[in-house]
XYZ file of C-alpha atoms in Angstrom:
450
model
C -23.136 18.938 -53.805
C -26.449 20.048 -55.012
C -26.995 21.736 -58.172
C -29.780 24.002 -58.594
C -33.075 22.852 -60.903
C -31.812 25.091 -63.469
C -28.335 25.018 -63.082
C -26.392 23.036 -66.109
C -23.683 20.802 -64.194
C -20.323 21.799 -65.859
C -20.966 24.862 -67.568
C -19.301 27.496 -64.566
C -18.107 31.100 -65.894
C -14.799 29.838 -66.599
C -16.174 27.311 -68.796
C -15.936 29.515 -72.085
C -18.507 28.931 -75.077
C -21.825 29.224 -73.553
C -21.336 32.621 -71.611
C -18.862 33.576 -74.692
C -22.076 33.388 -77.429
C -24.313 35.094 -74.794
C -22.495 37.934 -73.829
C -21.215 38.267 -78.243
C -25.289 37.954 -78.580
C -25.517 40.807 -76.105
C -22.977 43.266 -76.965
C -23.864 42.921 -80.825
C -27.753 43.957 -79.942
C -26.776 46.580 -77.631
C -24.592 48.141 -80.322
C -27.234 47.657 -83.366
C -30.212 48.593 -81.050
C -28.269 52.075 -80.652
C -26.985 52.326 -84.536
C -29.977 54.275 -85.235
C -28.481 57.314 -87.684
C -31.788 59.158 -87.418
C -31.067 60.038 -83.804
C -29.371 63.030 -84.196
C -31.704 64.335 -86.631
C -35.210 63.219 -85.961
C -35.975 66.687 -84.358
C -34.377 68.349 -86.926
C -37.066 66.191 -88.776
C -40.335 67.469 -87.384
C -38.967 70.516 -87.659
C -38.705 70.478 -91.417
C -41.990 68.969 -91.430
C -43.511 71.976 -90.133
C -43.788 70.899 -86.722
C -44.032 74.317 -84.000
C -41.933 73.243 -80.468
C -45.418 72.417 -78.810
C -46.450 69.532 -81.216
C -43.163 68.260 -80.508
C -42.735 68.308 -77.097
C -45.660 66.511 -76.952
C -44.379 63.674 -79.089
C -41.738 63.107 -76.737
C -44.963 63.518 -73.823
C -46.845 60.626 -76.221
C -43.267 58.489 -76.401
C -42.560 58.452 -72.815
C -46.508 57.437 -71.565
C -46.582 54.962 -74.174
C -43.650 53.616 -72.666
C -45.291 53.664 -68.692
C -48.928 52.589 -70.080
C -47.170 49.121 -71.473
C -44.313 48.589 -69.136
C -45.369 46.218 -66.493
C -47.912 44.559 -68.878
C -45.251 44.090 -70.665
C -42.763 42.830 -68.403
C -45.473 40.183 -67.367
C -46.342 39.092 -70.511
C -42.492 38.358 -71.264
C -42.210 36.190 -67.828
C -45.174 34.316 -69.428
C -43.662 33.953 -73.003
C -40.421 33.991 -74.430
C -38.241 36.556 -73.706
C -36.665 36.031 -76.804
C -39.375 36.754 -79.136
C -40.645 39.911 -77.806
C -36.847 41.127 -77.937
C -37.062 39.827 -81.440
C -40.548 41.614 -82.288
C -39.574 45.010 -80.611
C -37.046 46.338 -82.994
C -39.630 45.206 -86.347
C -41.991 47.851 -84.816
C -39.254 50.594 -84.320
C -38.485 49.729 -87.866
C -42.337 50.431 -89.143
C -42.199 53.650 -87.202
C -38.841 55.072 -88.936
C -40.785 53.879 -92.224
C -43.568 55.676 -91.579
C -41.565 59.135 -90.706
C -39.272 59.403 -93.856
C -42.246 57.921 -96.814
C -45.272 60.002 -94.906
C -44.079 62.606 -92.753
C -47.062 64.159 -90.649
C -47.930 65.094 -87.093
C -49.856 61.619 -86.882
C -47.462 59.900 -88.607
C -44.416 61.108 -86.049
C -47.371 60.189 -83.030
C -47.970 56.711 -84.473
C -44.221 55.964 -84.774
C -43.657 56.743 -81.208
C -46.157 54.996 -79.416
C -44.071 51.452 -81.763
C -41.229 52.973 -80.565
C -42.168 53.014 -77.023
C -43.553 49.480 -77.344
C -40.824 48.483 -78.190
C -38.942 49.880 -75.599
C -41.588 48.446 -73.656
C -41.146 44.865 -74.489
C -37.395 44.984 -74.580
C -37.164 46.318 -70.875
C -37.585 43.494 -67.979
C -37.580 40.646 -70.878
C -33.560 41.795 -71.652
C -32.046 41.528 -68.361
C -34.261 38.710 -66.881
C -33.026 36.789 -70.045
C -29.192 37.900 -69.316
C -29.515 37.392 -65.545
C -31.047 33.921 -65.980
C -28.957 32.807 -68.553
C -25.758 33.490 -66.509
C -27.324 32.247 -63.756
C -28.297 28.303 -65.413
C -24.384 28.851 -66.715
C -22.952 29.432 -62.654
C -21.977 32.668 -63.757
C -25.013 35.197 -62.497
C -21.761 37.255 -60.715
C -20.693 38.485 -63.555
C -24.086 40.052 -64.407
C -23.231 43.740 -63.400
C -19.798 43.509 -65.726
C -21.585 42.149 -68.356
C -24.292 44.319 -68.453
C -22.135 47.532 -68.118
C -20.088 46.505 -71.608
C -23.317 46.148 -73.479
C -24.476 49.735 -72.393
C -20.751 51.138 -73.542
C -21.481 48.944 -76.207
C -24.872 51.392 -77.381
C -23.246 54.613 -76.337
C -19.725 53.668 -78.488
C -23.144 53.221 -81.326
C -24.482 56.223 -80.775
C -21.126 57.716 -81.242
C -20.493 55.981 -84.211
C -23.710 56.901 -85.782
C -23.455 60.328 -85.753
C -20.114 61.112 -87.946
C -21.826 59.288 -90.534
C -25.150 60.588 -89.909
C -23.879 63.958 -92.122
C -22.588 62.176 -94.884
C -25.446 60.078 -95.625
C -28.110 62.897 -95.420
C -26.161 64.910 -97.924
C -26.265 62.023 -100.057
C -29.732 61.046 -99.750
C -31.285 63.391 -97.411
C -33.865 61.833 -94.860
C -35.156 58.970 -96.716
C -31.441 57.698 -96.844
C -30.967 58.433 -93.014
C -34.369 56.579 -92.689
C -33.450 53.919 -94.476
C -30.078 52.951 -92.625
C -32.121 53.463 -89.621
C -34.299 50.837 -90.928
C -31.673 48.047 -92.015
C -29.927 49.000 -88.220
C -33.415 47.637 -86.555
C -33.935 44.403 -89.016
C -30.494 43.812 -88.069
C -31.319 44.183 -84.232
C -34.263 41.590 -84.616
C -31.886 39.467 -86.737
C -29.151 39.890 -83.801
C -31.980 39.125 -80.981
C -33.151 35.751 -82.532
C -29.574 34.134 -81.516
C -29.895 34.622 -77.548
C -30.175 31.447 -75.881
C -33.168 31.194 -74.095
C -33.890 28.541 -71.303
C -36.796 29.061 -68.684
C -37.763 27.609 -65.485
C -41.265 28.593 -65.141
C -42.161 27.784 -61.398
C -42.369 24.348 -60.389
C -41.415 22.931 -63.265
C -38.113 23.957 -65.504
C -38.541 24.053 -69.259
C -36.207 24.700 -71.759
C -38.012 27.342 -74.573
C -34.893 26.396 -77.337
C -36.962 22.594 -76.787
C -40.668 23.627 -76.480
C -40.163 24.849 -80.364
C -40.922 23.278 -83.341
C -41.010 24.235 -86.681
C -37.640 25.590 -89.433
C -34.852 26.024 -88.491
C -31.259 24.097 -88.315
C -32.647 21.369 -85.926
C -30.223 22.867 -83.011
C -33.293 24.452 -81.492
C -31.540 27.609 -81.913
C -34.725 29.659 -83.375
C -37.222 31.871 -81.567
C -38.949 30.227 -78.700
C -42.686 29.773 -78.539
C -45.076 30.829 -75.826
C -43.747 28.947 -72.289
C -47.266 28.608 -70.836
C -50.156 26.800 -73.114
C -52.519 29.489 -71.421
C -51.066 32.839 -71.819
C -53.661 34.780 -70.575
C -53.601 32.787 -66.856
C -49.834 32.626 -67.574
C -49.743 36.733 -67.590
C -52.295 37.250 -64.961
C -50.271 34.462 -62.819
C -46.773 36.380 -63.282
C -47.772 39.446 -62.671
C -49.285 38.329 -59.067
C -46.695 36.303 -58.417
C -44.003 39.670 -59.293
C -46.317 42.443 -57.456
C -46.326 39.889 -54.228
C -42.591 39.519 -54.169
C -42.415 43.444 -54.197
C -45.040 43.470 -51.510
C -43.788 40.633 -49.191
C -39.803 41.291 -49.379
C -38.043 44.313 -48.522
C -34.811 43.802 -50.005
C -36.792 44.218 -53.044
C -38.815 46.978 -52.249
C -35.626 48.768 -51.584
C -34.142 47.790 -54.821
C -37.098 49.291 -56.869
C -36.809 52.188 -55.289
C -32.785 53.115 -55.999
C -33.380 51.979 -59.547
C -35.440 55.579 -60.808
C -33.950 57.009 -57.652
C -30.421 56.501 -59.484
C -31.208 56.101 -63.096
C -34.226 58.777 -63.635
C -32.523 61.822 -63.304
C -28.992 62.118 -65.355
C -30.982 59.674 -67.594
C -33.028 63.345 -68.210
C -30.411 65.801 -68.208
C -28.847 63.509 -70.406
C -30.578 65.395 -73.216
C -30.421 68.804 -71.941
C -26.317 68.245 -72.291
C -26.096 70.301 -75.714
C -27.362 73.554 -73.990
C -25.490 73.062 -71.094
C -22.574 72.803 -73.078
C -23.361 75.241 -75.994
C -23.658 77.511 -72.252
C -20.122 76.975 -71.594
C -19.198 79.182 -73.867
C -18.701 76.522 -76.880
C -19.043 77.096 -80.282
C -22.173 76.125 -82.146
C -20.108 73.634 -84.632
C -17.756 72.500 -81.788
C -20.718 71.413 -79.293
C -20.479 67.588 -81.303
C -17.304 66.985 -80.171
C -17.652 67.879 -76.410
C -21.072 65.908 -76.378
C -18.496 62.830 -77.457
C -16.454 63.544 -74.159
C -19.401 63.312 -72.035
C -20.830 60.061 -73.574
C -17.141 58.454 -73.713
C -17.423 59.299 -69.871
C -20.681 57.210 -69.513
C -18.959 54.678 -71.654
C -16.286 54.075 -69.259
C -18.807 54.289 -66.264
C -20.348 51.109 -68.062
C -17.054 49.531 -68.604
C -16.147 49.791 -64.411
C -19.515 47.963 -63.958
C -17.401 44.586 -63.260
C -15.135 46.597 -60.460
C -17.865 48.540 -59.569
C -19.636 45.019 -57.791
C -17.131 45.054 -55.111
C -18.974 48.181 -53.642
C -20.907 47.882 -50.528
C -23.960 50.282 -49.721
C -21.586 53.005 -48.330
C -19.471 52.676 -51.141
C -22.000 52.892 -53.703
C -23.313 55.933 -51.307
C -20.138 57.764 -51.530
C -20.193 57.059 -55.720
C -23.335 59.168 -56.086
C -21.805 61.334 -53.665
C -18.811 62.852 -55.226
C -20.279 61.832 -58.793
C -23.194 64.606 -57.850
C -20.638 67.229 -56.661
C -18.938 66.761 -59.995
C -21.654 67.418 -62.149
C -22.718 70.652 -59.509
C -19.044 71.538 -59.646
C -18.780 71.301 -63.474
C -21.809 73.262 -64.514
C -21.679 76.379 -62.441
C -18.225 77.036 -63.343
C -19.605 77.660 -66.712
C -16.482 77.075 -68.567
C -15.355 74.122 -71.040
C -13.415 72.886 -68.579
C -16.141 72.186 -66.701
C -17.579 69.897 -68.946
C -14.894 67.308 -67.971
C -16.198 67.274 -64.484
C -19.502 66.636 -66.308
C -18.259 63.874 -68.068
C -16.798 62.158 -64.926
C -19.948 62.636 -63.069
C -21.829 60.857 -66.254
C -19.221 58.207 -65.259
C -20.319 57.486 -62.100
C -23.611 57.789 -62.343
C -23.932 55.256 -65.411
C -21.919 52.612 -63.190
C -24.486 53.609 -60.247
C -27.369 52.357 -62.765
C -25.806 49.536 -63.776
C -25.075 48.183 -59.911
C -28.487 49.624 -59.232
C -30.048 46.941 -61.960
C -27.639 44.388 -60.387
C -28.130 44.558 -57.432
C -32.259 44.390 -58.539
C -31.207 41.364 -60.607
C -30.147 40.205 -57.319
C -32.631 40.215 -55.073
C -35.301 38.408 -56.876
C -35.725 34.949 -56.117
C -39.192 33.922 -57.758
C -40.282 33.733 -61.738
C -41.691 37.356 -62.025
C -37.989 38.829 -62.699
C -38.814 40.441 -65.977
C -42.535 42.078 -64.316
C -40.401 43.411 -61.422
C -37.426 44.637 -63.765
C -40.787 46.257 -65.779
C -42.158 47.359 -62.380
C -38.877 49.616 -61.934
C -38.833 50.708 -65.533
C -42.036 52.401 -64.717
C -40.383 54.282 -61.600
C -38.007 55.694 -64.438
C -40.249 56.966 -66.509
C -42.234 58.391 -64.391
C -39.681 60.120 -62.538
C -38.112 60.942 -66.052
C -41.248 62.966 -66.921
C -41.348 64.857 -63.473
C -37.504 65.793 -64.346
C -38.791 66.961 -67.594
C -40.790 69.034 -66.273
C -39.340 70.626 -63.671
C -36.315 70.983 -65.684
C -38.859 73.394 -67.906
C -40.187 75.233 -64.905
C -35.810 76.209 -63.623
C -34.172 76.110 -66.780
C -37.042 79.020 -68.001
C -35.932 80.599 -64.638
C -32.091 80.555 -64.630
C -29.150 79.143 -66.273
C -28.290 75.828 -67.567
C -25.542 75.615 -65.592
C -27.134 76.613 -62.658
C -30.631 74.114 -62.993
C -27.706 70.797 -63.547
C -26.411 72.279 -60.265
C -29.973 72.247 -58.968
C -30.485 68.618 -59.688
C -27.317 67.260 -58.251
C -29.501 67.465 -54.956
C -31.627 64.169 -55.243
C -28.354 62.487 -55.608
C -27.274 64.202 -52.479
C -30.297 63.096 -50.633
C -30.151 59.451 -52.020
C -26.217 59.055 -50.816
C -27.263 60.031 -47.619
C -30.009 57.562 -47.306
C -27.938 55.312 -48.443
C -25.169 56.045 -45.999
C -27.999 55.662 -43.158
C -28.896 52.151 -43.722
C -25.426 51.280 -44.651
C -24.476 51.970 -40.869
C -27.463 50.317 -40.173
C -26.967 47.673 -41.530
C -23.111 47.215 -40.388
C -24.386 47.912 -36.661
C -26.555 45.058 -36.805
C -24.252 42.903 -38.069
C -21.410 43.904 -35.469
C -24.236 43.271 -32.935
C -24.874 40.031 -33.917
C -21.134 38.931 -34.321
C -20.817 40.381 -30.941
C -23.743 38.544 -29.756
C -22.493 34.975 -31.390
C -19.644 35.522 -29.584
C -20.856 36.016 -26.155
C -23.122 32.780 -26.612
C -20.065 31.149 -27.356
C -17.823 32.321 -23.831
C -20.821 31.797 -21.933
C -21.323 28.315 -23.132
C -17.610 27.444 -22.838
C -18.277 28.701 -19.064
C -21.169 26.908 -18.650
C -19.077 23.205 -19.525
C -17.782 21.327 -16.727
């Protein structure tokens, strides 16, 4: 047998400690990255501040372009350096922004700590599941990407749901600077958390381990952040991001993939925070609206959790998940009703275990070094579609109900299912054609003997 360059001989997915302090590194930054206590109240905020709904609508405009400006740049730069470090750097600038909100609060001040937020969403997206995918693939256990990556997104949503109980206690104690603050020590933990992935890299022809290219303190395990890969990172960008965009260009498997990643992700991703007027539309009470929001994120929680199950889907199957997960969320908001918010909730289920096969099945398709540019490359198809959804969310939801726009947007799904359905059949037609024509070479050859 023949082991692969990067693969470590012994070390498959039932082997235990490896995989077991990758996937504990994982699950622990997922859950800090999302402990952030001034989520729930960082509008509330600007609002105080003296901010009218304009200036902040265009904060989130500024936090979201930030975020597509640096996003394949990014994902380049972290196939030509370590992954590790620029997961490790991302959270200290999300930290300097917070900083900057509760000790000056201002206009500029909220604009400056958005564009370090959205850099350091930037940097984090690609470099995080290029790390995880390789990782698990040097370990013989790249299968189990899709599972794994579906527990560490519960993993932030259980956070998020966390955070907010204690998000009221701690303001009345200490008002924004305390919320601040805990925000604060949740991101130094992050960067804390992010410095223990393992990192090994295989830049192309030639593998290199990053825990072994480092030198300096640490506990002589060559367990501490790992230094720049390339000597030359300036060719060593320029070179990835060539070597990503021509795998996008030259293979349509991957093409395709790009594609159903914002196809799939963009759009709930969006409505995601319209959720508390749909709800408060239903017919909820103002002070009860919390506690349904919890049943649509436990929803999305579970969708992550399925991930694992979830790989055993073919195209049609995945086709028929957006499917009935779209007719759900249709279904749910134009009955208008509470108890339409648990058809909601299911259809947040599916379509968070749609984005995580959606990455996986990305993760999948790439074969050369430029995995974090192209996972960057489809970030970008995200956001952008995330700010068209914005928008045209503005243009219905001014127009007609809630209820009635979440209806409205169930559509793409629709289309995307069907697409998807189409080349499913496709491709299952020419693969019964080619069994069928294997088989015919065969008789006619057995024929042909004497």
């Amino acid at each position: 047998m023949t082991l692969s360059p990067g693969r470590v001989p012994g070390t498959g997915p039932g082997s235990g400690p490896a995989v077991r302090r990758l996937t504990a590194t994982l699950y622990g930054y997922a859950f800090l990255d999302d402990f952030v206590l001034l989520y729930p109240v960082y509008a509330l905020l600007f609002s105080d501040t003296g901010l009218t709904v304009w200036q902040i609508s265009s904060l989130f405009c500024l936090w979201s372009l930030t975020g597509v400006l640096l996003e394949i740049p990014s994902g380049a730069w972290a196939d030509a350096v370590s992954r590790r470090l620029l997961l490790w750097f991302g959270p200290l600038l999300t930290a300097a922004g917070f900083t900057l909100w509760v000790l000056t609060p201002s206009y500029w001040a909220f604009a400056l700590g958005f564009v370090l937020w959205g850099a350091k969403g930037a940097l984090g997206s690609g470099a995080l599941e290029a790390l995880v995918y390789e990782q698990l693939d040097r370990l013989g256990a790249a299968d189990r990407y899709g599972a794994v990556m579906g527990r560490a997104r519960a993993a932030g949503l259980v956070a998020v749901m966390a955070a907010m109980p204690l998000t009221g206690p701690v303001y009345a104690f200490g008002g924004y600077p305390a919320v601040g603050l805990a925000s604060v020590l949740a991101c130094l933990l992050t960067a804390a958390t992010a410095a223990r992935f393992p990192e090994h890299r295989e830049p192309a022809g030639e593998a290199k381990d990053v825990d072994a290219c480092r030198e300096g303190p640490g506990d002589g395990t060559g367990e501490g952040l790992g230094d720049i890969v390339s000597d030359t990172p300036g060719d060593g960008w320029a070179r990835t991001l060539r070597a990503g965009l021509a795998e996008a260009r030259g293979n349509r498997s991957v093409r395709g993939a790009l594609l159903l990643v914002p196809a799939v992700t963009a759009v709930w991703g969006a409505l995601d925070e319209y959720t508390p007027l749909l709800v408060r539309d239903m017919g909820v009470a103002e002070s009860a609206v919390p506690n349904w929001l919890l049943l649509i994120w436990a929803g999305a929680t579970v969708g992550g959790l399925l991930a694992g199950a979830g790989r055993r889907l073919g195209t049609g199957g995945f086709a028929g998940l957006l499917a009935v997960s779209a007719v759900a969320m249709a279904a749910g908001a134009w009955v208008r009703t509470p108890a339409g918010i648990g058809l909601v909730a299911l259809a947040f289920c599916g379509f968070q275990l749609a984005s995580v096969l959606a990455d996986a099945r990305l993760q999948d398709r790439i074969g050369g070094t430029g995995r974090a540019t192209l996972t960057s490359v489809a970030g970008v198809g995200t956001d952008l579609t995330t700010i068209a959804v914005y928008g045209a969310y503005g243009v219905i939801g001014s127009a007609t109900t809630h209820g009635a726009t979440f209806a409205l947007f169930a559509v793409p799904y629709l289309v995307t299912a069907a697409l998807l359905a189409v080349v499913g059949k496709g491709a299952g037609e020419k693969r019964t054609g080619g069994r069928r024509a294997a088989r015919a070479a065969r008789t006619s050859g057995s024929r042909a003997r004497p």
